[in-house]
Tab-separated table of C-alpha atoms and ligand atoms in Angstrom:
chain	number	residue	atom	x	y	z
A	1	MET	CA	-61.769	-31.791	84.048
A	2	SER	CA	-62.871	-34.202	86.688
A	3	ARG	CA	-60.397	-37.020	86.971
A	4	ARG	CA	-61.668	-40.357	88.110
A	5	SER	CA	-59.926	-43.632	88.419
A	6	PRO	CA	-61.070	-46.099	85.787
A	7	ALA	CA	-62.649	-48.262	88.455
A	8	SER	CA	-64.865	-45.525	89.879
A	9	GLY	CA	-68.073	-44.102	88.546
A	10	HIS	CA	-70.883	-45.494	86.599
A	11	ARG	CA	-70.068	-49.034	85.795
A	12	PRO	CA	-70.675	-50.947	88.981
A	13	GLU	CA	-69.695	-54.556	88.845
A	14	ASP	CA	-71.221	-55.316	92.230
A	15	GLY	CA	-74.675	-54.068	91.263
A	16	SER	CA	-74.556	-51.386	93.970
A	17	GLN	CA	-76.071	-48.756	91.697
A	18	ASP	CA	-78.736	-50.989	90.233
A	19	SER	CA	-81.483	-48.862	91.738
A	20	ARG	CA	-80.607	-46.440	88.983
A	21	LEU	CA	-81.976	-48.947	86.502
A	22	ALA	CA	-85.365	-48.939	88.147
A	23	THR	CA	-85.963	-45.327	87.188
A	24	HIS	CA	-84.223	-45.749	83.897
A	25	ASP	CA	-85.582	-46.509	80.516
A	26	ALA	CA	-87.421	-49.317	78.971
A	27	ALA	CA	-84.239	-49.990	77.016
A	28	ALA	CA	-82.757	-51.866	79.970
A	29	LYS	CA	-84.697	-55.020	79.129
A	30	PRO	CA	-85.570	-56.965	75.979
A	31	PRO	CA	-85.647	-56.011	73.200
A	32	TYR	CA	-83.259	-53.313	74.485
A	33	HIS	CA	-84.074	-50.716	71.790
A	34	MET	CA	-84.261	-47.058	72.721
A	35	PRO	CA	-88.008	-46.337	72.513
A	36	PHE	CA	-88.907	-43.778	69.861
A	37	ASP	CA	-90.268	-41.251	72.346
A	38	GLU	CA	-86.913	-41.340	74.146
A	39	PHE	CA	-85.091	-41.160	70.825
A	40	ARG	CA	-87.033	-37.991	70.024
A	41	ARG	CA	-86.236	-36.456	73.404
A	42	HIS	CA	-82.548	-37.351	73.318
A	43	GLY	CA	-82.377	-36.353	69.659
A	44	HIS	CA	-83.585	-32.849	70.481
A	45	GLU	CA	-81.160	-32.703	73.386
A	46	VAL	CA	-78.259	-33.732	71.178
A	47	VAL	CA	-79.107	-31.142	68.525
A	48	ASP	CA	-79.191	-28.544	71.323
A	49	TRP	CA	-75.864	-29.867	72.554
A	50	VAL	CA	-74.307	-29.453	69.084
A	51	ALA	CA	-75.813	-25.958	68.658
A	52	ASP	CA	-74.498	-24.890	72.087
A	53	TYR	CA	-71.125	-26.322	71.185
A	54	LEU	CA	-70.856	-24.484	67.870
A	55	GLU	CA	-72.114	-21.252	69.420
A	56	SER	CA	-69.489	-21.262	72.159
A	57	VAL	CA	-66.580	-23.261	70.710
A	58	GLY	CA	-64.576	-20.037	70.255
A	59	ASP	CA	-64.372	-19.740	74.055
A	60	ARG	CA	-62.670	-23.106	74.471
A	61	PRO	CA	-58.903	-23.629	74.307
A	62	ILE	CA	-58.414	-25.129	70.829
A	63	THR	CA	-55.981	-27.862	71.796
A	64	PRO	CA	-56.620	-30.084	74.802
A	65	ASP	CA	-54.319	-30.220	77.784
A	66	VAL	CA	-53.827	-33.989	77.828
A	67	LYS	CA	-50.984	-36.454	77.699
A	68	PRO	CA	-51.042	-39.733	75.781
A	69	GLY	CA	-53.256	-42.196	77.633
A	70	ASP	CA	-55.099	-39.599	79.763
A	71	ILE	CA	-58.464	-40.158	78.097
A	72	ARG	CA	-58.081	-43.899	77.941
A	73	ALA	CA	-57.341	-43.992	81.664
A	74	LEU	CA	-60.797	-42.526	82.338
A	75	LEU	CA	-62.619	-45.134	80.288
A	76	PRO	CA	-63.492	-48.639	81.453
A	77	GLU	CA	-61.412	-51.459	80.091
A	78	SER	CA	-64.374	-53.532	79.045
A	79	ALA	CA	-67.726	-52.810	77.428
A	80	PRO	CA	-70.832	-52.664	79.668
A	81	GLU	CA	-72.794	-55.878	80.091
A	82	ARG	CA	-75.906	-54.077	81.350
A	83	PRO	CA	-77.552	-51.310	79.310
A	84	GLU	CA	-76.624	-47.843	80.539
A	85	PRO	CA	-78.870	-44.780	80.632
A	86	PHE	CA	-78.308	-42.374	77.760
A	87	GLU	CA	-77.874	-39.559	80.323
A	88	ASP	CA	-74.744	-41.329	81.562
A	89	VAL	CA	-73.349	-41.521	78.063
A	90	MET	CA	-73.925	-37.788	77.577
A	91	ARG	CA	-72.374	-36.982	80.930
A	92	ASP	CA	-69.244	-38.943	80.039
A	93	LEU	CA	-69.180	-37.207	76.669
A	94	ASP	CA	-68.975	-33.884	78.529
A	95	GLU	CA	-66.634	-35.007	81.269
A	96	ILE	CA	-64.297	-37.478	79.598
A	97	ILE	CA	-64.390	-36.996	75.845
A	98	MET	CA	-64.726	-33.231	75.469
A	99	PRO	CA	-61.577	-32.446	77.488
A	100	GLY	CA	-59.647	-34.470	74.895
A	101	ILE	CA	-61.083	-32.831	71.771
A	102	THR	CA	-59.187	-30.517	69.401
A	103	HIS	CA	-61.622	-27.831	68.286
A	104	TRP	CA	-61.352	-27.683	64.509
A	105	GLN	CA	-64.647	-25.774	64.391
A	106	SER	CA	-63.293	-22.889	66.467
A	107	PRO	CA	-63.277	-19.570	64.573
A	108	GLY	CA	-59.666	-19.289	65.804
A	109	TRP	CA	-58.717	-22.383	63.802
A	110	PHE	CA	-55.966	-21.361	61.362
A	111	GLY	CA	-54.236	-24.751	61.346
A	112	PHE	CA	-53.633	-27.158	58.430
A	113	PHE	CA	-56.571	-26.464	56.144
A	114	PRO	CA	-60.106	-25.963	57.403
A	115	ALA	CA	-62.206	-29.105	57.896
A	116	ASN	CA	-65.301	-27.026	58.133
A	117	SER	CA	-68.892	-27.907	58.773
A	118	SER	CA	-72.216	-26.092	58.992
A	119	PRO	CA	-75.706	-26.659	60.411
A	120	PRO	CA	-77.224	-27.825	57.086
A	121	SER	CA	-74.373	-30.283	56.647
A	122	ILE	CA	-74.852	-31.707	60.134
A	123	LEU	CA	-78.584	-32.092	59.506
A	124	GLY	CA	-77.918	-33.827	56.179
A	125	GLU	CA	-75.558	-36.185	57.993
A	126	LEU	CA	-78.259	-36.909	60.545
A	127	VAL	CA	-80.800	-37.751	57.856
A	128	SER	CA	-78.256	-39.915	56.076
A	129	ALA	CA	-77.659	-41.843	59.311
A	130	GLY	CA	-81.417	-42.092	59.813
A	131	LEU	CA	-81.914	-43.623	56.386
A	132	SER	CA	-78.749	-45.727	56.625
A	133	THR	CA	-79.267	-46.858	53.092
A	134	GLN	CA	-76.630	-48.583	50.992
A	135	GLY	CA	-76.138	-46.898	47.638
A	136	MET	CA	-73.754	-49.321	45.985
A	137	MET	CA	-76.091	-49.829	43.046
A	138	TRP	CA	-78.853	-47.776	41.532
A	139	SER	CA	-81.352	-50.466	42.509
A	140	THR	CA	-80.242	-50.557	46.156
A	141	SER	CA	-81.463	-46.972	46.575
A	142	PRO	CA	-82.281	-45.183	43.329
A	143	ALA	CA	-82.512	-41.690	44.845
A	144	ALA	CA	-79.069	-42.032	46.451
A	145	SER	CA	-77.379	-42.668	43.088
A	146	GLU	CA	-79.393	-40.103	41.178
A	147	LEU	CA	-78.951	-37.318	43.737
A	148	GLU	CA	-75.206	-37.998	43.798
A	149	SER	CA	-75.040	-37.614	40.006
A	150	VAL	CA	-77.127	-34.449	40.120
A	151	VAL	CA	-74.986	-32.817	42.822
A	152	ALA	CA	-71.783	-33.834	40.994
A	153	ASP	CA	-73.192	-32.341	37.781
A	154	TRP	CA	-74.231	-29.137	39.585
A	155	LEU	CA	-70.672	-28.741	40.796
A	156	VAL	CA	-69.351	-29.004	37.234
A	157	ASP	CA	-71.275	-25.797	36.492
A	158	LEU	CA	-70.605	-24.149	39.850
A	159	LEU	CA	-66.833	-24.665	39.636
A	160	GLY	CA	-66.435	-24.077	35.903
A	161	LEU	CA	-65.228	-27.645	35.255
A	162	PRO	CA	-65.351	-29.072	31.716
A	163	GLU	CA	-68.941	-29.763	30.592
A	164	THR	CA	-67.955	-33.273	29.419
A	165	TRP	CA	-67.305	-34.278	33.058
A	166	LYS	CA	-71.035	-34.412	33.731
A	167	THR	CA	-72.636	-37.812	34.209
A	168	THR	CA	-74.889	-36.916	31.276
A	169	GLY	CA	-71.747	-36.844	29.108
A	170	PRO	CA	-68.826	-39.252	28.721
A	171	GLY	CA	-67.331	-38.416	32.139
A	172	GLY	CA	-68.832	-38.128	35.580
A	173	GLY	CA	-68.347	-37.420	39.244
A	174	VAL	CA	-68.569	-39.623	42.320
A	175	ILE	CA	-68.344	-38.895	46.036
A	176	GLN	CA	-65.515	-40.642	47.842
A	177	MET	CA	-64.215	-40.568	51.369
A	178	SER	CA	-61.085	-38.531	50.754
A	179	ALA	CA	-58.803	-36.970	48.172
A	180	SER	CA	-56.308	-39.681	49.058
A	181	ASP	CA	-58.768	-42.376	47.929
A	182	SER	CA	-59.506	-40.527	44.693
A	183	THR	CA	-55.844	-40.027	43.890
A	184	HIS	CA	-55.073	-43.663	44.622
A	185	LEU	CA	-57.907	-44.675	42.303
A	186	ALA	CA	-56.676	-42.337	39.540
A	187	PHE	CA	-53.265	-44.018	39.726
A	188	VAL	CA	-54.789	-47.502	39.514
A	189	ILE	CA	-56.718	-46.505	36.367
A	190	ALA	CA	-53.592	-44.869	34.924
A	191	ARG	CA	-51.537	-47.993	35.586
A	192	GLU	CA	-54.063	-50.092	33.639
A	193	GLN	CA	-53.753	-47.855	30.561
A	194	VAL	CA	-50.105	-48.744	29.993
A	195	GLU	CA	-48.759	-52.181	29.100
A	196	GLY	CA	-45.610	-53.548	30.613
A	197	PRO	CA	-44.156	-54.587	33.959
A	198	ALA	CA	-44.865	-52.488	37.066
A	199	GLU	CA	-41.152	-51.717	37.422
A	200	SER	CA	-41.149	-49.776	34.143
A	201	LYS	CA	-44.091	-47.463	34.887
A	202	VAL	CA	-43.258	-43.961	36.101
A	203	LEU	CA	-45.356	-41.416	37.981
A	204	TYR	CA	-44.510	-37.673	38.041
A	205	ALA	CA	-45.540	-34.934	40.465
A	206	SER	CA	-43.991	-31.791	41.923
A	207	ASN	CA	-41.893	-32.112	45.056
A	208	GLN	CA	-44.578	-30.007	46.793
A	209	SER	CA	-47.295	-32.620	46.245
A	210	HIS	CA	-49.345	-33.877	49.167
A	211	SER	CA	-48.203	-37.088	50.872
A	212	SER	CA	-51.264	-38.812	49.361
A	213	ILE	CA	-49.515	-38.731	45.969
A	214	GLU	CA	-46.600	-40.878	47.109
A	215	LYS	CA	-48.878	-43.023	49.241
A	216	GLY	CA	-51.327	-43.555	46.348
A	217	ALA	CA	-48.423	-44.378	44.030
A	218	LYS	CA	-47.160	-46.960	46.492
A	219	ILE	CA	-50.547	-48.631	46.926
A	220	ALA	CA	-51.159	-48.587	43.160
A	221	GLY	CA	-47.880	-50.435	42.674
A	222	PHE	CA	-45.671	-47.728	41.168
A	223	LYS	CA	-42.015	-48.418	41.850
A	224	GLN	CA	-40.825	-45.227	40.202
A	225	VAL	CA	-41.995	-41.812	41.400
A	226	ARG	CA	-40.237	-38.698	40.122
A	227	LEU	CA	-40.637	-35.629	42.294
A	228	ILE	CA	-40.103	-32.744	39.908
A	229	GLY	CA	-38.487	-29.442	40.903
A	230	ILE	CA	-40.327	-26.176	41.388
A	231	ASP	CA	-40.036	-22.507	40.487
A	232	ASP	CA	-39.694	-19.641	42.973
A	233	GLU	CA	-43.420	-19.756	43.734
A	234	TYR	CA	-43.238	-23.508	44.468
A	235	ALA	CA	-45.083	-24.506	41.277
A	236	LEU	CA	-43.918	-27.458	39.180
A	237	ASP	CA	-41.233	-26.673	36.614
A	238	ALA	CA	-42.759	-27.896	33.350
A	239	ALA	CA	-39.433	-27.831	31.484
A	240	GLU	CA	-37.926	-30.185	34.066
A	241	LEU	CA	-40.981	-32.448	33.773
A	242	ARG	CA	-40.490	-32.722	30.014
A	243	ARG	CA	-36.748	-33.400	30.337
A	244	THR	CA	-37.361	-36.103	32.927
A	245	ILE	CA	-39.974	-37.821	30.761
A	246	VAL	CA	-37.654	-37.712	27.746
A	247	ASP	CA	-34.790	-39.194	29.792
A	248	ASP	CA	-37.045	-41.953	31.137
A	249	LEU	CA	-38.229	-42.845	27.631
A	250	ALA	CA	-34.618	-42.988	26.460
A	251	ALA	CA	-33.925	-45.369	29.361
A	252	GLY	CA	-36.707	-47.680	28.176
A	253	LEU	CA	-39.152	-46.753	30.959
A	254	LYS	CA	-42.876	-46.040	30.573
A	255	PRO	CA	-44.026	-42.589	31.675
A	256	THR	CA	-47.557	-43.380	32.889
A	257	THR	CA	-49.153	-40.602	34.896
A	258	VAL	CA	-48.557	-37.027	36.041
A	259	VAL	CA	-50.208	-34.893	38.737
A	260	SER	CA	-51.014	-31.180	38.616
A	261	ASN	CA	-51.599	-29.462	41.956
A	262	VAL	CA	-54.085	-26.629	42.129
A	263	GLY	CA	-53.213	-25.394	45.615
A	264	THR	CA	-50.433	-27.403	47.277
A	265	THR	CA	-50.774	-28.194	50.945
A	266	GLY	CA	-47.572	-26.394	51.918
A	267	THR	CA	-48.204	-22.981	50.401
A	268	THR	CA	-51.228	-23.354	48.016
A	269	ALA	CA	-48.930	-23.178	44.984
A	270	VAL	CA	-50.598	-23.690	41.617
A	271	ASP	CA	-48.873	-25.864	39.031
A	272	PRO	CA	-49.099	-24.914	35.321
A	273	VAL	CA	-52.078	-27.209	34.589
A	274	ARG	CA	-52.217	-26.388	30.880
A	275	SER	CA	-48.504	-26.977	30.217
A	276	ILE	CA	-48.586	-30.217	32.206
A	277	GLY	CA	-51.726	-31.286	30.321
A	278	GLU	CA	-50.045	-30.606	26.978
A	279	ILE	CA	-46.998	-32.647	27.978
A	280	ALA	CA	-49.283	-35.451	29.199
A	281	ARG	CA	-51.103	-35.510	25.829
A	282	GLU	CA	-47.860	-35.421	23.875
A	283	TYR	CA	-46.376	-38.430	25.687
A	284	GLY	CA	-49.617	-40.295	26.429
A	285	LEU	CA	-49.704	-39.921	30.240
A	286	TRP	CA	-52.809	-39.962	32.441
A	287	HIS	CA	-53.187	-36.433	33.879
A	288	HIS	CA	-54.635	-36.225	37.389
A	289	VAL	CA	-55.407	-32.880	39.050
A	290	ASP	CA	-55.296	-32.517	42.851
A	291	ALA	CA	-57.351	-29.479	43.898
A	292	ALA	CA	-58.286	-30.946	47.285
A	293	TYR	CA	-58.369	-27.634	49.132
A	294	ALA	CA	-58.527	-24.939	46.432
A	295	GLY	CA	-61.238	-26.572	44.311
A	296	THR	CA	-63.910	-24.841	46.395
A	297	ALA	CA	-62.583	-21.382	45.455
A	298	MET	CA	-63.534	-22.004	41.810
A	299	ILE	CA	-67.158	-21.283	42.700
A	300	CYS	CA	-65.999	-17.655	42.246
A	301	GLU	CA	-65.049	-16.899	38.657
A	302	GLU	CA	-62.103	-14.705	39.602
A	303	PHE	CA	-60.153	-17.763	40.805
A	304	ARG	CA	-60.716	-19.905	37.728
A	305	HIS	CA	-57.598	-18.754	35.881
A	306	HIS	CA	-55.780	-20.998	38.363
A	307	GLN	CA	-57.381	-24.072	36.806
A	308	ASP	CA	-56.872	-23.028	33.192
A	309	GLY	CA	-56.238	-26.159	31.102
A	310	LEU	CA	-58.555	-28.536	32.970
A	311	GLU	CA	-59.934	-29.780	29.669
A	312	LEU	CA	-56.544	-31.504	29.338
A	313	ALA	CA	-57.081	-33.504	32.548
A	314	ASP	CA	-58.195	-37.140	32.760
A	315	SER	CA	-59.207	-37.019	36.413
A	316	TYR	CA	-59.694	-34.400	39.109
A	317	THR	CA	-60.362	-34.338	42.814
A	318	PHE	CA	-61.503	-31.755	45.371
A	319	ASN	CA	-62.775	-31.829	48.941
A	320	PRO	CA	-66.049	-30.126	49.887
A	321	HIS	CA	-65.033	-31.358	53.360
A	322	LYS	CA	-62.315	-28.746	53.544
A	323	TRP	CA	-63.712	-25.360	52.575
A	324	MET	CA	-67.288	-25.983	51.356
A	325	PHE	CA	-69.063	-26.126	54.741
A	326	THR	CA	-69.663	-29.865	54.395
A	327	ASN	CA	-68.365	-32.021	57.216
A	328	PHE	CA	-65.932	-34.860	56.605
A	329	ASP	CA	-66.203	-37.139	54.698
A	330	CYS	CA	-67.062	-35.659	51.325
A	331	ASN	CA	-64.633	-35.734	48.424
A	332	LEU	CA	-65.456	-35.466	44.734
A	333	PHE	CA	-63.657	-37.425	42.062
A	334	TYR	CA	-64.276	-36.624	38.393
A	335	VAL	CA	-63.155	-38.412	35.278
A	336	ALA	CA	-63.264	-36.967	31.771
A	337	ASP	CA	-64.177	-40.413	30.445
A	338	ARG	CA	-65.797	-42.973	32.738
A	339	LYS	CA	-65.025	-46.000	30.553
A	340	PRO	CA	-61.457	-46.617	31.748
A	341	LEU	CA	-62.640	-46.105	35.343
A	342	ILE	CA	-65.430	-48.667	35.089
A	343	ASP	CA	-63.336	-51.086	33.016
A	344	THR	CA	-60.754	-50.997	35.796
A	345	MET	CA	-63.095	-51.219	38.785
A	346	SER	CA	-66.058	-53.332	37.714
A	347	ILE	CA	-66.240	-56.892	39.019
A	348	LEU	CA	-69.601	-58.518	38.460
A	349	PRO	CA	-70.582	-61.506	40.591
A	350	PRO	CA	-74.040	-62.973	39.911
A	351	TYR	CA	-75.631	-61.431	43.039
A	352	LEU	CA	-74.860	-57.920	41.801
A	353	ARG	CA	-76.492	-58.371	38.386
A	354	ASP	CA	-79.921	-56.852	37.844
A	355	GLU	CA	-82.184	-55.575	35.142
A	356	ALA	CA	-81.536	-51.877	35.693
A	357	SER	CA	-77.792	-52.441	35.388
A	358	GLU	CA	-78.130	-54.612	32.274
A	359	SER	CA	-80.193	-51.845	30.659
A	360	GLY	CA	-77.187	-49.518	30.862
A	361	GLN	CA	-79.442	-46.649	31.917
A	362	VAL	CA	-78.208	-46.306	35.470
A	363	ILE	CA	-75.020	-45.552	37.357
A	364	ASN	CA	-73.857	-48.175	39.848
A	365	TYR	CA	-71.442	-46.217	41.948
A	366	ARG	CA	-69.886	-49.378	43.400
A	367	ASP	CA	-67.960	-49.524	40.095
A	368	TRP	CA	-66.511	-46.052	40.705
A	369	HIS	CA	-64.323	-46.790	43.710
A	370	VAL	CA	-62.911	-49.481	45.988
A	371	PRO	CA	-65.676	-50.135	48.572
A	372	LEU	CA	-68.918	-51.881	47.739
A	373	GLY	CA	-71.163	-50.371	50.408
A	374	ARG	CA	-71.560	-46.622	50.380
A	375	ARG	CA	-73.275	-44.096	52.567
A	376	PHE	CA	-75.586	-41.379	51.273
A	377	ARG	CA	-73.059	-38.532	51.386
A	378	ALA	CA	-74.679	-36.536	48.587
A	379	LEU	CA	-77.443	-35.609	50.997
A	380	LYS	CA	-75.346	-33.328	53.210
A	381	LEU	CA	-73.754	-31.631	50.214
A	382	TRP	CA	-77.205	-31.106	48.703
A	383	PHE	CA	-78.429	-29.643	52.010
A	384	VAL	CA	-75.424	-27.290	52.080
A	385	ILE	CA	-75.652	-26.097	48.483
A	386	ARG	CA	-79.397	-25.496	48.774
A	387	SER	CA	-79.193	-23.800	52.169
A	388	TYR	CA	-76.335	-21.411	51.351
A	389	GLY	CA	-77.092	-21.141	47.646
A	390	ALA	CA	-74.110	-20.648	45.360
A	391	GLU	CA	-74.107	-16.981	46.406
A	392	GLY	CA	-73.758	-17.856	50.106
A	393	ILE	CA	-70.748	-20.086	49.446
A	394	ARG	CA	-69.219	-17.439	47.167
A	395	TYR	CA	-69.715	-14.808	49.864
A	396	HIS	CA	-67.683	-16.805	52.378
A	397	VAL	CA	-64.919	-17.827	49.953
A	398	ARG	CA	-64.468	-14.163	48.971
A	399	GLU	CA	-64.550	-13.065	52.583
A	400	HIS	CA	-61.928	-15.631	53.628
A	401	HIS	CA	-59.766	-14.638	50.670
A	402	ARG	CA	-60.142	-10.947	51.538
A	403	LEU	CA	-59.146	-11.596	55.148
A	404	ALA	CA	-56.128	-13.621	53.995
A	405	THR	CA	-55.060	-10.902	51.550
A	406	ASP	CA	-55.386	-8.245	54.289
A	407	LEU	CA	-53.315	-10.311	56.685
A	408	ALA	CA	-50.664	-10.888	53.989
A	409	ALA	CA	-50.457	-7.118	53.444
A	410	ARG	CA	-49.921	-6.533	57.170
A	411	VAL	CA	-47.212	-9.202	57.274
A	412	GLU	CA	-45.520	-7.596	54.295
A	413	ARG	CA	-45.431	-4.181	56.013
A	414	HIS	CA	-43.979	-5.568	59.236
A	415	SER	CA	-40.190	-5.199	59.390
A	416	SER	CA	-39.596	-8.478	61.286
A	417	LEU	CA	-41.756	-10.654	59.058
A	418	GLU	CA	-41.624	-11.767	55.439
A	419	LEU	CA	-44.034	-13.585	53.178
A	420	ILE	CA	-42.560	-16.708	51.629
A	421	ALA	CA	-45.293	-17.342	49.043
A	422	PRO	CA	-48.225	-15.599	47.357
A	423	THR	CA	-51.746	-15.835	48.796
A	424	PRO	CA	-53.902	-17.018	45.896
A	425	PHE	CA	-56.645	-18.442	48.172
A	426	GLY	CA	-56.993	-18.371	51.986
A	427	LEU	CA	-53.492	-19.307	53.147
A	428	VAL	CA	-50.861	-16.819	54.354
A	429	SER	CA	-47.314	-18.241	54.546
A	430	PHE	CA	-44.604	-16.198	56.273
A	431	ARG	CA	-41.571	-16.368	58.507
A	432	HIS	CA	-39.659	-14.277	60.999
A	433	VAL	CA	-36.650	-12.566	59.389
A	434	ASP	CA	-34.445	-13.715	62.314
A	435	GLY	CA	-34.776	-17.339	61.199
A	436	ASP	CA	-36.160	-20.679	62.297
A	437	GLU	CA	-35.945	-20.184	66.028
A	438	ALA	CA	-37.836	-16.888	65.953
A	439	THR	CA	-40.372	-18.384	63.521
A	440	ASN	CA	-40.981	-21.381	65.772
A	441	ALA	CA	-41.308	-19.085	68.802
A	442	LEU	CA	-43.908	-17.001	66.974
A	443	ALA	CA	-45.977	-20.069	66.055
A	444	ALA	CA	-45.683	-21.369	69.611
A	445	ALA	CA	-46.862	-18.025	71.019
A	446	ILE	CA	-49.928	-18.091	68.753
A	447	ASN	CA	-50.782	-21.627	69.825
A	448	GLU	CA	-50.144	-20.904	73.498
A	449	SER	CA	-52.805	-18.197	73.322
A	450	GLY	CA	-55.279	-21.066	73.386
A	451	TRP	CA	-57.875	-19.406	71.196
A	452	ALA	CA	-55.884	-19.366	67.930
A	453	HIS	CA	-54.117	-22.278	66.291
A	454	VAL	CA	-51.621	-22.501	63.416
A	455	SER	CA	-49.593	-25.357	61.901
A	456	PRO	CA	-46.025	-24.264	61.243
A	457	SER	CA	-44.186	-26.120	58.492
A	458	THR	CA	-40.886	-26.351	56.643
A	459	ILE	CA	-40.083	-25.560	53.048
A	460	GLU	CA	-36.633	-25.794	51.484
A	461	ASP	CA	-35.185	-26.345	54.961
A	462	ARG	CA	-36.656	-23.192	56.422
A	463	ARG	CA	-39.489	-22.955	58.945
A	464	PHE	CA	-42.563	-20.885	58.233
A	465	VAL	CA	-45.934	-20.129	59.777
A	466	ARG	CA	-49.078	-21.113	57.872
A	467	VAL	CA	-52.230	-19.141	58.672
A	468	SER	CA	-55.102	-20.865	56.931
A	469	ILE	CA	-58.292	-18.798	56.919
A	470	GLY	CA	-61.440	-20.729	56.054
A	471	GLN	CA	-63.224	-21.937	59.157
A	472	THR	CA	-66.980	-21.457	58.767
A	473	TYR	CA	-67.276	-18.802	61.487
A	474	THR	CA	-63.934	-16.989	61.146
A	475	THR	CA	-64.476	-13.241	60.675
A	476	ALA	CA	-62.388	-10.052	60.507
A	477	GLU	CA	-62.583	-9.827	64.290
A	478	HIS	CA	-60.701	-13.125	64.707
A	479	VAL	CA	-58.080	-12.246	62.120
A	480	ASP	CA	-57.531	-8.798	63.715
A	481	ARG	CA	-57.058	-10.443	67.067
A	482	LEU	CA	-54.603	-12.906	65.537
A	483	TRP	CA	-52.681	-10.052	63.954
A	484	ASP	CA	-52.451	-8.221	67.291
A	485	LEU	CA	-50.962	-11.363	68.773
A	486	ILE	CA	-48.486	-11.782	65.896
A	487	ALA	CA	-47.440	-8.112	65.901
A	488	ALA	CA	-46.921	-8.140	69.674
A	489	ARG	CA	-44.561	-11.139	69.449
A	490	ALA	CA	-42.788	-10.580	66.136
B	1	PLP	C1	-55.784	-32.150	52.214
B	1	PLP	C2	-55.142	-32.512	50.941
B	1	PLP	C3	-55.148	-33.830	50.474
B	1	PLP	C4	-55.684	-34.974	51.296
B	1	PLP	O1	-57.041	-34.896	51.524
B	1	PLP	P1	-57.810	-36.089	52.242
B	1	PLP	O2	-59.225	-35.879	51.807
B	1	PLP	O3	-57.615	-35.889	53.702
B	1	PLP	O4	-57.237	-37.367	51.766
B	1	PLP	C5	-54.613	-34.091	49.236
B	1	PLP	N1	-54.066	-33.109	48.487
B	1	PLP	C6	-54.021	-31.832	48.914
B	1	PLP	C7	-53.412	-30.784	48.027
B	1	PLP	C8	-54.543	-31.500	50.154
B	1	PLP	O5	-54.479	-30.229	50.577
């Protein structure tokens, strides 16, 4: 990395490099736009840049060697007054920005969960930026709303979700920025279904739930969140849920909503969705299902037993931006019945009224979440599903699952290692039998390799290593290499 002082380089204040501008683009004078012929040229260059990057990202160290403030120190303190050549921007991208990037698209990425991407997704994103349309209402871009409904409906079939969740039925799906937004929204709707003061309303979820559950509860105004205990596979204990609800009712509180996890973030544990759904029906709670990561797996029928009971859910969320080859942001939020959603979210000032909306024949997605403006995110998902086909996505999900299962078997056979949880999807969770220190050392050794990256975690006060297999380009070769590294250090 070439280090320069912030004052040096390409932003002369004394005009000493102004000769550069003479050879540079027409964009350096009014009206300052990049001419379309240059846009075409730079556009092709940037696509080449991205292709080169994805082709070779496995050769880069995954985490950057920088300290806080290192990148900032290389950037000017103020924005340029004079237009700068695009070449300079690209050079600084290579020299200043890239050395500070964490390479989530490396095939050696086994950290957190995947945030994968793919060429069709990137191209869809490019087209979406090119159109830069606002799809808040049907009438503000009819194709944006209709394609979003179609893709959401396709996914109902592809993932084996309840038929009634299609936009052609009483329910429907909408694309949101993140699972956190969807969960927050589910809690706001749930809150509106129950009368009484905020203090009395109670939300229930397993103690393995993602942080977005507690955060969403807080933003939605819940004062009472009960984190329910788990069984030995880290799935919610339904008997404890029922007891807690009964106790709360006896105390005069109002049980309002409960979450089922299909694939927790810690260990991909699967809560008993059907039992939780039955309890929710019995006591009148809103039942939200968080399948942020594992939802993608349901494209293969053999995983669907994990979501048995979904017809007893009121809302559901999953992230194509994790494991479905669609770059962030792309989350799906489904409701079994869209009326409570729209009743909760619709605010209708005069400037948003129009004939199409009055006719009741269209979906205005602005009423399906918090923001008004919305980008055309359905496009990249549509590009992905059409380019891979359902069979292409299934192939990769099965392959990632196979690689994870193989790795789990090797861990199990190793005398110094032990699995701490099952591997229902693509995550292998294990620890060193010598304890936390040895487990931390193992994770550190993997990450110090540079080419592989894991996110160790803690469960029930014990450290463990999480190997999450799901990056778009991860193959058996990468997992074998990871295993060699683990076996050599364990
Ligand atoms: C990743 C994850 C989330 C959060 O997803 P965002 O889209 O980043 O908000 C929520 N729940 C679970 C189970 C997750 O794994």
